[in-house]
Short mmCIF file of C-alpha atoms and ligand atoms in Angstrom, two decimals:
data_model
loop_
_atom_site.label_atom_id
_atom_site.label_comp_id
_atom_site.label_asym_id
_atom_site.label_seq_id
_atom_site.Cartn_x
_atom_site.Cartn_y
_atom_site.Cartn_z
CA MET F 1 2.76 35.80 -2.45
CA TYR F 2 -0.94 35.09 -2.23
CA PRO F 3 -2.27 33.40 0.92
CA ASP F 4 -2.20 29.61 1.01
CA ARG F 5 -5.55 28.10 0.14
CA VAL F 6 -7.06 24.66 -0.33
CA VAL F 7 -9.67 23.96 -2.98
CA SER F 8 -11.27 20.59 -3.99
CA GLY F 9 -14.54 19.52 -5.44
CA MET F 10 -16.63 16.40 -6.16
CA ARG F 11 -19.26 15.64 -8.75
CA PRO F 12 -22.81 15.12 -7.50
CA THR F 13 -23.45 11.93 -9.46
CA GLY F 14 -24.43 9.59 -6.69
CA ALA F 15 -23.73 8.66 -3.04
CA LEU F 16 -20.06 9.03 -1.97
CA HIS F 17 -18.11 5.94 -1.35
CA LEU F 18 -15.14 4.68 0.72
CA GLY F 19 -12.75 5.72 -2.20
CA HIS F 20 -13.76 9.27 -1.70
CA TYR F 21 -13.12 9.12 1.95
CA HIS F 22 -9.69 7.36 1.74
CA GLY F 23 -8.71 9.26 -1.39
CA ALA F 24 -9.80 12.78 -0.67
CA LEU F 25 -12.04 13.49 2.30
CA LYS F 26 -9.55 12.34 4.85
CA ASN F 27 -7.17 15.13 3.66
CA TRP F 28 -10.04 17.59 3.60
CA VAL F 29 -10.73 16.92 7.22
CA LYS F 30 -7.00 17.24 8.14
CA LEU F 31 -6.46 20.44 6.17
CA GLN F 32 -9.54 22.27 7.36
CA SER F 33 -7.93 23.24 10.66
CA GLU F 34 -4.57 24.10 9.06
CA LEU F 35 -5.48 26.33 6.07
CA PRO F 36 -8.47 28.21 4.62
CA CYS F 37 -10.33 25.46 2.73
CA LEU F 38 -13.05 25.67 0.06
CA PHE F 39 -14.89 22.57 -0.87
CA PHE F 40 -17.44 22.61 -3.73
CA VAL F 41 -20.11 20.51 -5.36
CA ALA F 42 -19.05 20.30 -9.04
CA ASP F 43 -22.52 20.40 -10.48
CA TRP F 44 -21.49 21.69 -13.90
CA HIS F 45 -18.92 18.89 -14.00
CA ALA F 46 -21.71 16.34 -13.39
CA LEU F 47 -23.49 17.72 -16.43
CA THR F 48 -20.52 16.76 -18.65
CA THR F 49 -21.49 13.10 -18.36
CA HIS F 50 -25.15 13.42 -17.29
CA TYR F 51 -26.39 16.19 -19.63
CA ASP F 52 -29.16 14.02 -20.99
CA ASP F 53 -30.52 12.99 -17.60
CA PRO F 54 -29.52 15.60 -15.00
CA SER F 55 -32.20 14.48 -12.50
CA VAL F 56 -29.65 12.79 -10.24
CA ILE F 57 -27.63 16.03 -9.79
CA GLU F 58 -30.00 17.95 -7.42
CA THR F 59 -30.65 15.16 -4.91
CA SER F 60 -27.00 14.06 -5.05
CA THR F 61 -25.86 17.60 -4.33
CA TRP F 62 -27.55 17.74 -0.88
CA GLU F 63 -26.73 14.13 -0.15
CA MET F 64 -23.12 14.69 -1.00
CA VAL F 65 -22.83 17.66 1.33
CA ILE F 66 -24.32 15.45 4.06
CA ASP F 67 -21.66 12.86 3.21
CA TRP F 68 -18.92 15.49 3.69
CA LEU F 69 -20.33 16.49 6.97
CA ALA F 70 -20.65 12.86 7.96
CA ALA F 71 -16.98 12.36 7.10
CA GLY F 72 -16.06 15.13 9.49
CA VAL F 73 -15.89 18.22 7.31
CA ASP F 74 -16.60 21.07 9.65
CA PRO F 75 -18.62 24.00 8.22
CA ALA F 76 -17.31 26.24 10.94
CA GLN F 77 -13.83 25.82 9.48
CA ALA F 78 -14.28 25.09 5.75
CA THR F 79 -16.31 26.93 3.13
CA LEU F 80 -18.80 24.59 1.37
CA PHE F 81 -20.46 25.81 -1.78
CA ILE F 82 -21.94 24.88 -5.19
CA GLN F 83 -20.02 25.53 -8.31
CA SER F 84 -22.86 26.92 -10.38
CA ARG F 85 -23.69 29.44 -7.67
CA VAL F 86 -20.43 31.14 -8.27
CA PRO F 87 -20.80 32.07 -12.01
CA GLU F 88 -17.31 33.59 -11.99
CA HIS F 89 -15.99 30.04 -12.50
CA ALA F 90 -17.71 30.05 -15.87
CA GLU F 91 -16.27 33.39 -16.78
CA LEU F 92 -12.76 32.27 -15.95
CA HIS F 93 -13.34 29.03 -17.93
CA LEU F 94 -14.34 31.02 -20.97
CA LEU F 95 -11.34 33.38 -20.66
CA LEU F 96 -8.91 30.54 -20.13
CA SER F 97 -10.37 28.69 -23.13
CA MET F 98 -9.17 31.44 -25.50
CA ALA F 99 -5.59 30.53 -25.06
CA THR F 100 -5.70 26.82 -24.20
CA PRO F 101 -4.36 24.64 -27.01
CA LEU F 102 -6.83 21.86 -28.05
CA GLY F 103 -4.00 19.33 -27.90
CA TRP F 104 -3.48 19.91 -24.16
CA LEU F 105 -7.14 18.86 -23.56
CA GLU F 106 -7.16 15.98 -25.99
CA ARG F 107 -4.09 14.49 -24.43
CA VAL F 108 -5.40 14.31 -20.87
CA PRO F 109 -5.51 10.58 -20.13
CA THR F 110 -9.05 10.63 -18.55
CA TYR F 111 -10.52 12.06 -21.77
CA LYS F 112 -10.08 8.84 -23.78
CA ASP F 113 -10.35 6.54 -20.80
CA GLN F 114 -13.71 7.81 -19.69
CA GLN F 115 -15.03 7.76 -23.17
CA GLU F 116 -14.18 4.09 -23.39
CA LYS F 117 -15.38 3.20 -19.92
CA LEU F 118 -18.66 5.12 -20.32
CA ALA F 119 -19.23 3.88 -23.90
CA ASP F 120 -23.01 3.89 -23.38
CA ARG F 121 -22.90 7.74 -23.21
CA ASP F 122 -22.05 10.07 -26.01
CA LEU F 123 -19.13 11.93 -24.64
CA ALA F 124 -17.95 13.51 -27.89
CA THR F 125 -19.02 16.95 -26.66
CA TYR F 126 -17.44 20.31 -26.22
CA GLY F 127 -18.26 20.29 -22.50
CA PHE F 128 -16.60 16.94 -21.86
CA LEU F 129 -13.38 17.99 -23.63
CA GLY F 130 -13.36 21.12 -21.47
CA TYR F 131 -13.78 19.14 -18.17
CA PRO F 132 -10.15 19.75 -17.03
CA LEU F 133 -10.23 23.34 -18.15
CA LEU F 134 -13.32 24.03 -16.08
CA GLN F 135 -11.52 22.28 -13.23
CA ALA F 136 -8.55 24.61 -13.72
CA ALA F 137 -10.88 27.62 -13.50
CA ASP F 138 -12.42 26.11 -10.28
CA VAL F 139 -9.05 26.02 -8.60
CA LEU F 140 -7.21 28.97 -10.14
CA ILE F 141 -10.08 31.25 -9.31
CA TYR F 142 -9.19 30.93 -5.65
CA ARG F 143 -5.40 31.00 -6.30
CA ALA F 144 -5.37 27.67 -4.39
CA SER F 145 -1.92 26.31 -3.55
CA GLN F 146 -3.09 22.78 -2.64
CA VAL F 147 -5.66 20.46 -4.09
CA PRO F 148 -6.44 17.34 -2.07
CA VAL F 149 -7.66 14.72 -4.58
CA GLY F 150 -7.31 11.07 -5.50
CA GLU F 151 -4.52 9.72 -7.75
CA ASP F 152 -6.72 9.72 -10.91
CA GLN F 153 -6.82 13.53 -10.71
CA VAL F 154 -3.04 14.15 -10.81
CA PRO F 155 -2.92 14.71 -14.61
CA HIS F 156 -5.68 17.34 -14.17
CA ILE F 157 -3.67 19.23 -11.61
CA GLU F 158 -0.68 19.11 -13.99
CA ILE F 159 -2.69 20.75 -16.71
CA MET F 160 -3.94 23.39 -14.29
CA ARG F 161 -0.32 24.27 -13.53
CA GLU F 162 0.43 24.62 -17.24
CA ILE F 163 -2.66 26.80 -17.72
CA ALA F 164 -1.67 29.05 -14.85
CA ARG F 165 1.86 29.31 -16.14
CA ARG F 166 0.66 30.18 -19.60
CA PHE F 167 -1.76 32.79 -18.33
CA ASN F 168 0.98 34.42 -16.24
CA HIS F 169 3.33 34.30 -19.18
CA LEU F 170 0.77 35.88 -21.57
CA TYR F 171 -0.85 38.43 -19.20
CA GLY F 172 1.56 38.94 -16.42
CA LYS F 173 3.55 41.22 -18.51
CA GLU F 174 1.56 44.31 -17.86
CA LYS F 175 1.97 47.20 -20.14
CA GLY F 176 3.18 50.26 -18.26
CA PHE F 177 4.10 48.18 -15.25
CA GLU F 178 6.43 50.82 -13.82
CA GLU F 179 3.84 53.64 -14.08
CA LYS F 180 1.16 51.43 -12.53
CA ALA F 181 3.47 50.47 -9.71
CA LEU F 182 4.30 54.07 -9.01
CA ALA F 183 0.59 55.00 -9.10
CA ALA F 184 -0.05 52.21 -6.62
CA THR F 185 2.73 53.66 -4.41
CA LYS F 186 0.66 56.93 -4.14
CA LYS F 187 -2.15 54.93 -2.71
CA LEU F 188 0.01 54.12 0.25
CA GLY F 189 -0.17 57.80 1.39
CA SER F 190 2.82 60.10 1.00
CA LYS F 191 4.71 59.16 4.25
CA ARG F 192 4.48 55.43 3.73
CA ALA F 193 5.12 55.85 -0.07
CA LYS F 194 8.36 57.63 0.67
CA LEU F 195 9.49 54.90 3.16
CA TYR F 196 8.48 52.16 0.68
CA LEU F 197 10.63 53.67 -2.03
CA GLU F 198 13.55 54.12 0.37
CA LEU F 199 13.29 50.51 1.42
CA ARG F 200 13.14 49.35 -2.22
CA THR F 201 16.30 51.31 -3.02
CA GLN F 202 18.06 49.83 0.00
CA PHE F 203 17.11 46.35 -1.09
CA GLN F 204 17.70 46.68 -4.79
CA GLU F 205 20.92 48.67 -4.62
CA LYS F 206 22.48 47.51 -1.40
CA GLY F 207 21.06 43.96 -1.17
CA ASP F 208 19.62 44.74 2.24
CA ASP F 209 17.29 41.85 2.99
CA GLU F 210 16.00 43.34 6.07
CA ALA F 211 14.70 46.34 4.08
CA LEU F 212 12.87 43.83 1.83
CA GLU F 213 11.17 42.22 4.82
CA GLN F 214 10.23 45.54 6.28
CA ALA F 215 8.75 46.73 2.99
CA LYS F 216 6.79 43.49 2.62
CA ALA F 217 5.42 43.73 6.08
CA MET F 218 4.35 47.30 5.35
CA LEU F 219 2.51 46.20 2.21
CA ASP F 220 0.82 43.41 4.21
CA ASP F 221 -0.42 45.99 6.71
CA ALA F 222 -1.71 48.48 4.08
CA GLN F 223 -5.44 47.98 4.39
CA ASN F 224 -6.51 50.29 1.59
CA LEU F 225 -4.62 48.57 -1.27
CA SER F 226 -6.47 46.41 -3.76
CA MET F 227 -5.05 42.93 -4.31
CA ILE F 228 -3.73 43.91 -7.67
CA ASP F 229 -2.00 47.06 -6.39
CA ARG F 230 -0.48 45.09 -3.51
CA GLU F 231 0.85 42.49 -6.00
CA ARG F 232 2.25 45.27 -8.19
CA LEU F 233 4.12 46.76 -5.28
CA PHE F 234 5.43 43.35 -4.28
CA GLY F 235 6.59 42.82 -7.91
CA TYR F 236 8.15 46.24 -8.07
CA LEU F 237 9.96 45.71 -4.83
CA GLU F 238 11.69 42.55 -6.07
CA GLY F 239 12.18 43.94 -9.55
CA SER F 240 9.92 41.26 -10.96
CA ARG F 241 6.53 41.11 -12.58
CA LYS F 242 3.40 39.95 -10.87
CA LEU F 243 1.97 36.43 -11.05
CA ILE F 244 -1.69 36.75 -11.44
CA LEU F 245 -2.64 33.04 -11.03
CA THR F 246 -1.02 30.53 -8.65
CA GLU F 247 0.19 27.12 -9.70
CA PRO F 248 -1.51 24.59 -7.47
CA GLN F 249 -0.07 21.29 -6.18
CA ALA F 250 -2.00 18.00 -5.91
CA MET F 251 -2.07 16.50 -2.42
CA LEU F 252 -2.54 12.76 -2.14
CA THR F 253 -3.46 10.46 0.78
CA GLU F 254 -1.79 7.19 1.55
CA ALA F 255 -4.63 5.26 -0.10
CA SER F 256 -4.97 7.61 -3.11
CA ARG F 257 -6.56 4.90 -5.25
CA LEU F 258 -8.95 2.69 -3.27
CA PRO F 259 -9.93 -0.33 -5.29
CA GLY F 260 -13.65 -1.30 -5.69
CA LEU F 261 -15.27 -4.72 -4.97
CA ASP F 262 -13.85 -5.98 -8.30
CA GLY F 263 -10.39 -4.76 -7.80
CA ALA F 264 -10.66 -1.86 -10.28
CA LYS F 265 -10.71 1.77 -8.94
CA MET F 266 -13.79 2.17 -6.75
CA SER F 267 -16.12 4.48 -8.59
CA LYS F 268 -19.69 5.67 -8.55
CA SER F 269 -20.06 4.88 -12.21
CA TYR F 270 -18.70 1.39 -12.25
CA GLY F 271 -21.09 -0.28 -9.79
CA ASN F 272 -18.24 -1.53 -7.55
CA ALA F 273 -18.51 0.84 -4.58
CA ILE F 274 -19.48 0.71 -0.90
CA ALA F 275 -21.28 3.96 -0.02
CA LEU F 276 -20.10 6.00 3.00
CA ARG F 277 -23.53 5.63 4.64
CA GLU F 278 -24.48 2.26 3.39
CA ASP F 279 -26.34 0.11 5.84
CA ALA F 280 -24.48 -2.65 7.66
CA ALA F 281 -26.40 -5.56 6.11
CA SER F 282 -25.62 -4.35 2.62
CA VAL F 283 -21.93 -3.80 3.38
CA THR F 284 -21.69 -7.25 4.86
CA LYS F 285 -23.35 -8.85 1.83
CA LYS F 286 -21.16 -6.87 -0.59
CA VAL F 287 -17.89 -7.88 1.01
CA LYS F 288 -19.04 -11.52 1.51
CA THR F 289 -19.88 -11.85 -2.14
CA MET F 290 -16.89 -10.02 -3.47
CA PRO F 291 -14.57 -12.03 -5.80
CA THR F 292 -11.31 -13.43 -4.40
CA ASP F 293 -8.28 -15.07 -6.10
CA PRO F 294 -9.95 -16.90 -8.96
CA GLN F 295 -7.47 -19.77 -8.55
CA ARG F 296 -8.83 -20.48 -5.04
CA VAL F 297 -11.90 -22.54 -6.04
CA ARG F 298 -12.06 -24.86 -3.08
CA ARG F 299 -11.50 -24.11 0.60
CA SER F 300 -8.45 -26.39 0.46
CA ASP F 301 -6.78 -24.57 -2.49
CA PRO F 302 -4.01 -22.24 -1.39
CA GLY F 303 -4.43 -18.66 -2.70
CA ASP F 304 -2.34 -15.68 -3.68
CA PRO F 305 -3.16 -12.45 -1.89
CA ASP F 306 -1.74 -10.44 -4.71
CA LYS F 307 -4.47 -11.74 -6.99
CA CYS F 308 -7.25 -10.98 -4.49
CA PRO F 309 -9.18 -7.65 -4.25
CA VAL F 310 -9.93 -8.42 -0.55
CA TRP F 311 -6.16 -8.27 0.12
CA GLN F 312 -6.16 -4.71 -1.09
CA PHE F 313 -8.84 -3.86 1.42
CA HIS F 314 -6.66 -5.39 4.14
CA GLN F 315 -3.94 -2.98 3.03
CA VAL F 316 -6.16 -0.08 3.88
CA TYR F 317 -8.19 -1.49 6.80
CA SER F 318 -6.04 -3.97 8.72
CA PRO F 319 -3.20 -3.60 11.24
CA SER F 320 -0.07 -5.56 10.48
CA GLU F 321 -0.88 -8.57 12.59
CA VAL F 322 -4.19 -9.07 10.81
CA LYS F 323 -2.47 -8.66 7.41
CA GLU F 324 0.07 -11.28 8.38
CA TRP F 325 -2.69 -13.63 9.51
CA ALA F 326 -4.63 -13.14 6.34
CA ALA F 327 -1.67 -13.52 3.98
CA LYS F 328 -0.35 -16.66 5.76
CA GLY F 329 -3.83 -18.20 6.06
CA CYS F 330 -4.47 -17.55 2.39
CA ARG F 331 -1.20 -18.95 1.05
CA SER F 332 -1.47 -22.08 3.25
CA ALA F 333 -5.27 -22.57 2.83
CA GLY F 334 -5.33 -22.22 6.67
CA ILE F 335 -8.25 -19.90 6.58
CA GLY F 336 -11.22 -19.65 4.22
CA CYS F 337 -12.11 -16.49 2.22
CA LEU F 338 -15.13 -15.74 4.33
CA GLU F 339 -13.02 -15.83 7.49
CA CYS F 340 -10.43 -13.58 5.79
CA LYS F 341 -13.19 -11.06 4.91
CA GLN F 342 -14.61 -10.72 8.40
CA PRO F 343 -11.98 -8.25 9.85
CA VAL F 344 -12.46 -6.12 6.75
CA ILE F 345 -16.22 -6.06 7.24
CA ASP F 346 -15.76 -5.17 10.93
CA ALA F 347 -13.32 -2.42 10.15
CA ILE F 348 -15.54 -0.85 7.51
CA LEU F 349 -18.62 -0.89 9.81
CA GLN F 350 -16.51 0.60 12.61
CA GLU F 351 -15.32 3.35 10.25
CA GLN F 352 -18.87 4.14 9.18
CA GLN F 353 -20.44 4.25 12.64
CA PRO F 354 -19.42 7.81 13.59
CA MET F 355 -20.29 9.00 10.06
CA LEU F 356 -23.85 7.78 10.49
CA GLU F 357 -24.13 9.58 13.78
CA ARG F 358 -22.77 12.81 12.35
CA ALA F 359 -25.17 12.70 9.37
CA GLN F 360 -28.27 12.27 11.53
CA PRO F 361 -28.96 15.87 12.58
CA TYR F 362 -28.70 17.01 9.00
CA LEU F 363 -31.07 14.23 7.76
CA ASP F 364 -33.49 15.26 10.47
CA ASP F 365 -33.28 18.95 9.52
CA PRO F 366 -32.25 19.54 5.86
CA SER F 367 -32.52 23.33 6.28
CA LEU F 368 -29.21 23.23 8.24
CA VAL F 369 -27.44 21.94 5.09
CA ARG F 370 -29.06 24.66 2.94
CA ALA F 371 -27.94 27.38 5.33
CA ILE F 372 -24.37 26.09 5.45
CA VAL F 373 -24.19 26.06 1.59
CA ALA F 374 -25.90 29.48 1.20
CA ASP F 375 -23.26 30.93 3.53
CA GLY F 376 -20.44 29.16 1.72
CA CYS F 377 -21.61 30.38 -1.66
CA ASP F 378 -21.44 34.00 -0.48
CA LYS F 379 -17.96 33.64 0.90
CA ALA F 380 -16.61 31.82 -2.14
CA ARG F 381 -18.18 34.31 -4.51
CA LYS F 382 -16.43 37.27 -2.82
CA LEU F 383 -12.98 35.53 -3.18
CA ALA F 384 -13.75 34.59 -6.81
CA GLN F 385 -14.70 38.20 -7.66
CA ASP F 386 -11.38 39.43 -6.20
CA THR F 387 -9.46 37.26 -8.59
CA MET F 388 -11.65 38.06 -11.57
CA ARG F 389 -11.01 41.75 -11.16
CA ASP F 390 -7.30 41.03 -11.53
CA VAL F 391 -7.80 38.61 -14.36
CA ARG F 392 -9.97 40.97 -16.38
CA GLU F 393 -7.55 43.80 -15.82
CA ALA F 394 -4.63 41.74 -16.86
CA MET F 395 -6.37 40.68 -20.07
CA GLY F 396 -7.31 44.25 -20.96
CA LEU F 397 -10.94 43.97 -19.78
CA GLY F 398 -10.67 46.09 -16.67
CA TYR F 399 -13.10 48.72 -17.79
P1 ATP W 401 -17.43 9.30 -11.36
O1 ATP W 401 -17.42 7.82 -11.62
O2 ATP W 401 -18.80 9.90 -11.45
O3 ATP W 401 -16.38 10.06 -11.96
P2 ATP W 401 -15.93 9.05 -8.90
O4 ATP W 401 -16.32 7.98 -8.04
O5 ATP W 401 -14.72 8.87 -9.82
O6 ATP W 401 -17.15 9.36 -9.81
P3 ATP W 401 -15.33 11.85 -8.53
O7 ATP W 401 -16.39 12.84 -8.16
O8 ATP W 401 -14.87 11.90 -9.98
O9 ATP W 401 -15.79 10.41 -8.16
O10 ATP W 401 -14.08 12.04 -7.59
C1 ATP W 401 -14.08 12.86 -6.47
C2 ATP W 401 -12.79 12.76 -5.75
O11 ATP W 401 -12.62 11.51 -5.15
C3 ATP W 401 -11.54 12.96 -6.66
O12 ATP W 401 -10.56 13.62 -5.83
C4 ATP W 401 -11.06 11.56 -6.85
O13 ATP W 401 -9.72 11.49 -7.13
C5 ATP W 401 -11.45 10.89 -5.53
N1 ATP W 401 -11.69 9.47 -5.70
C6 ATP W 401 -12.75 8.92 -6.41
N2 ATP W 401 -12.65 7.60 -6.43
C7 ATP W 401 -11.56 7.23 -5.66
C8 ATP W 401 -10.88 6.01 -5.31
N3 ATP W 401 -11.42 4.86 -5.64
N4 ATP W 401 -9.82 6.08 -4.55
C9 ATP W 401 -9.23 7.23 -4.18
N5 ATP W 401 -9.81 8.44 -4.54
C10 ATP W 401 -10.93 8.48 -5.27
MG1 MG W 402 -14.21 10.36 -11.42
#
């Protein structure tokens, strides 16, 4: 019932890496020409793990937007903004927190995982527990239907869906729905209101689908209706209640979990990443020194690709003939590990070349990036405010 929208964000905790590109950014770039897209810097989320030393956040914010632009995100198509510049996200987070059972948050797998992996930080905080709830607010506030993210985020999208469902269940049952729908009918003007009610009767009493379509088209065209009145009239038409928040879907890429240099998930925090705009010498060195099948000690020892992190890179970067050559050469000790790594190095450098070129104008003139983000913040804020009006009203705060 609401327009399709795409929302996704990333934490400004360091330079973006190839995992971000293959796991999320590729879909961002694809979707931006298909649907309205909003992409944001999740600076509040960065604070959940960096609250004691937030210095990295500000520089990473601007660098990250440059990384997005480098990857092909087009500011003429997508809206780019900073989470904390749209304070309505915090308001929705607070309102959602009232009815979110603690157990839902405690059971999210990343909650325990991250606490263990980042054991040097004290993550026994209120903010860290609320991480997925803030994320839910980020997405639900735009009534997004699709969220392009990496595989690790799927449980977070699932909890968003539950939160939206619970919200609609609790607050979608508006008191005096009939009266409010009839009051909204008056806002259509007397002629259109009469037609709307006739079409509604035709649909509800005679099952006339054409009448339903006609009435819907009429509501779509009615410029002077607020979002909430429009939804009420849609709901009234079909004899149902309104859905205030939309349940979003996760959208994954083919390589939704790119491994890092050590074979574990590539991550900013685990020191196993190749940055999107890393220089060629450093990329070459990192891949050349990356571990391979531990059983393959000497050049003459045959190896097992399934035990080698480089093989996982071949899966993402190599065409089938190169994969065949690498697997055969590894198993038969026909090629050495350095030889096997070369096509991966070449493919990564080739992927990075256009990104470096696209980033350059923004590095030369950082004011371009600030202007893109300022414009995006304004646009996002307007959309967020629309939803918040409905949310407040549904929760009895529509003074
Ligand atoms: P941190 O370690 O600070 O959490 P991160 O590298 O996990 O950093 P996030 O900002 O948490 O990055 O993730 C941003 C987006 O990139 C998410 O959609 C996430 O799923 C995706 N992503 C991150 N790492 C990978 C990866 N290795 N493979 C695929 N997608 C990834
Ligand atoms: Mg992460």
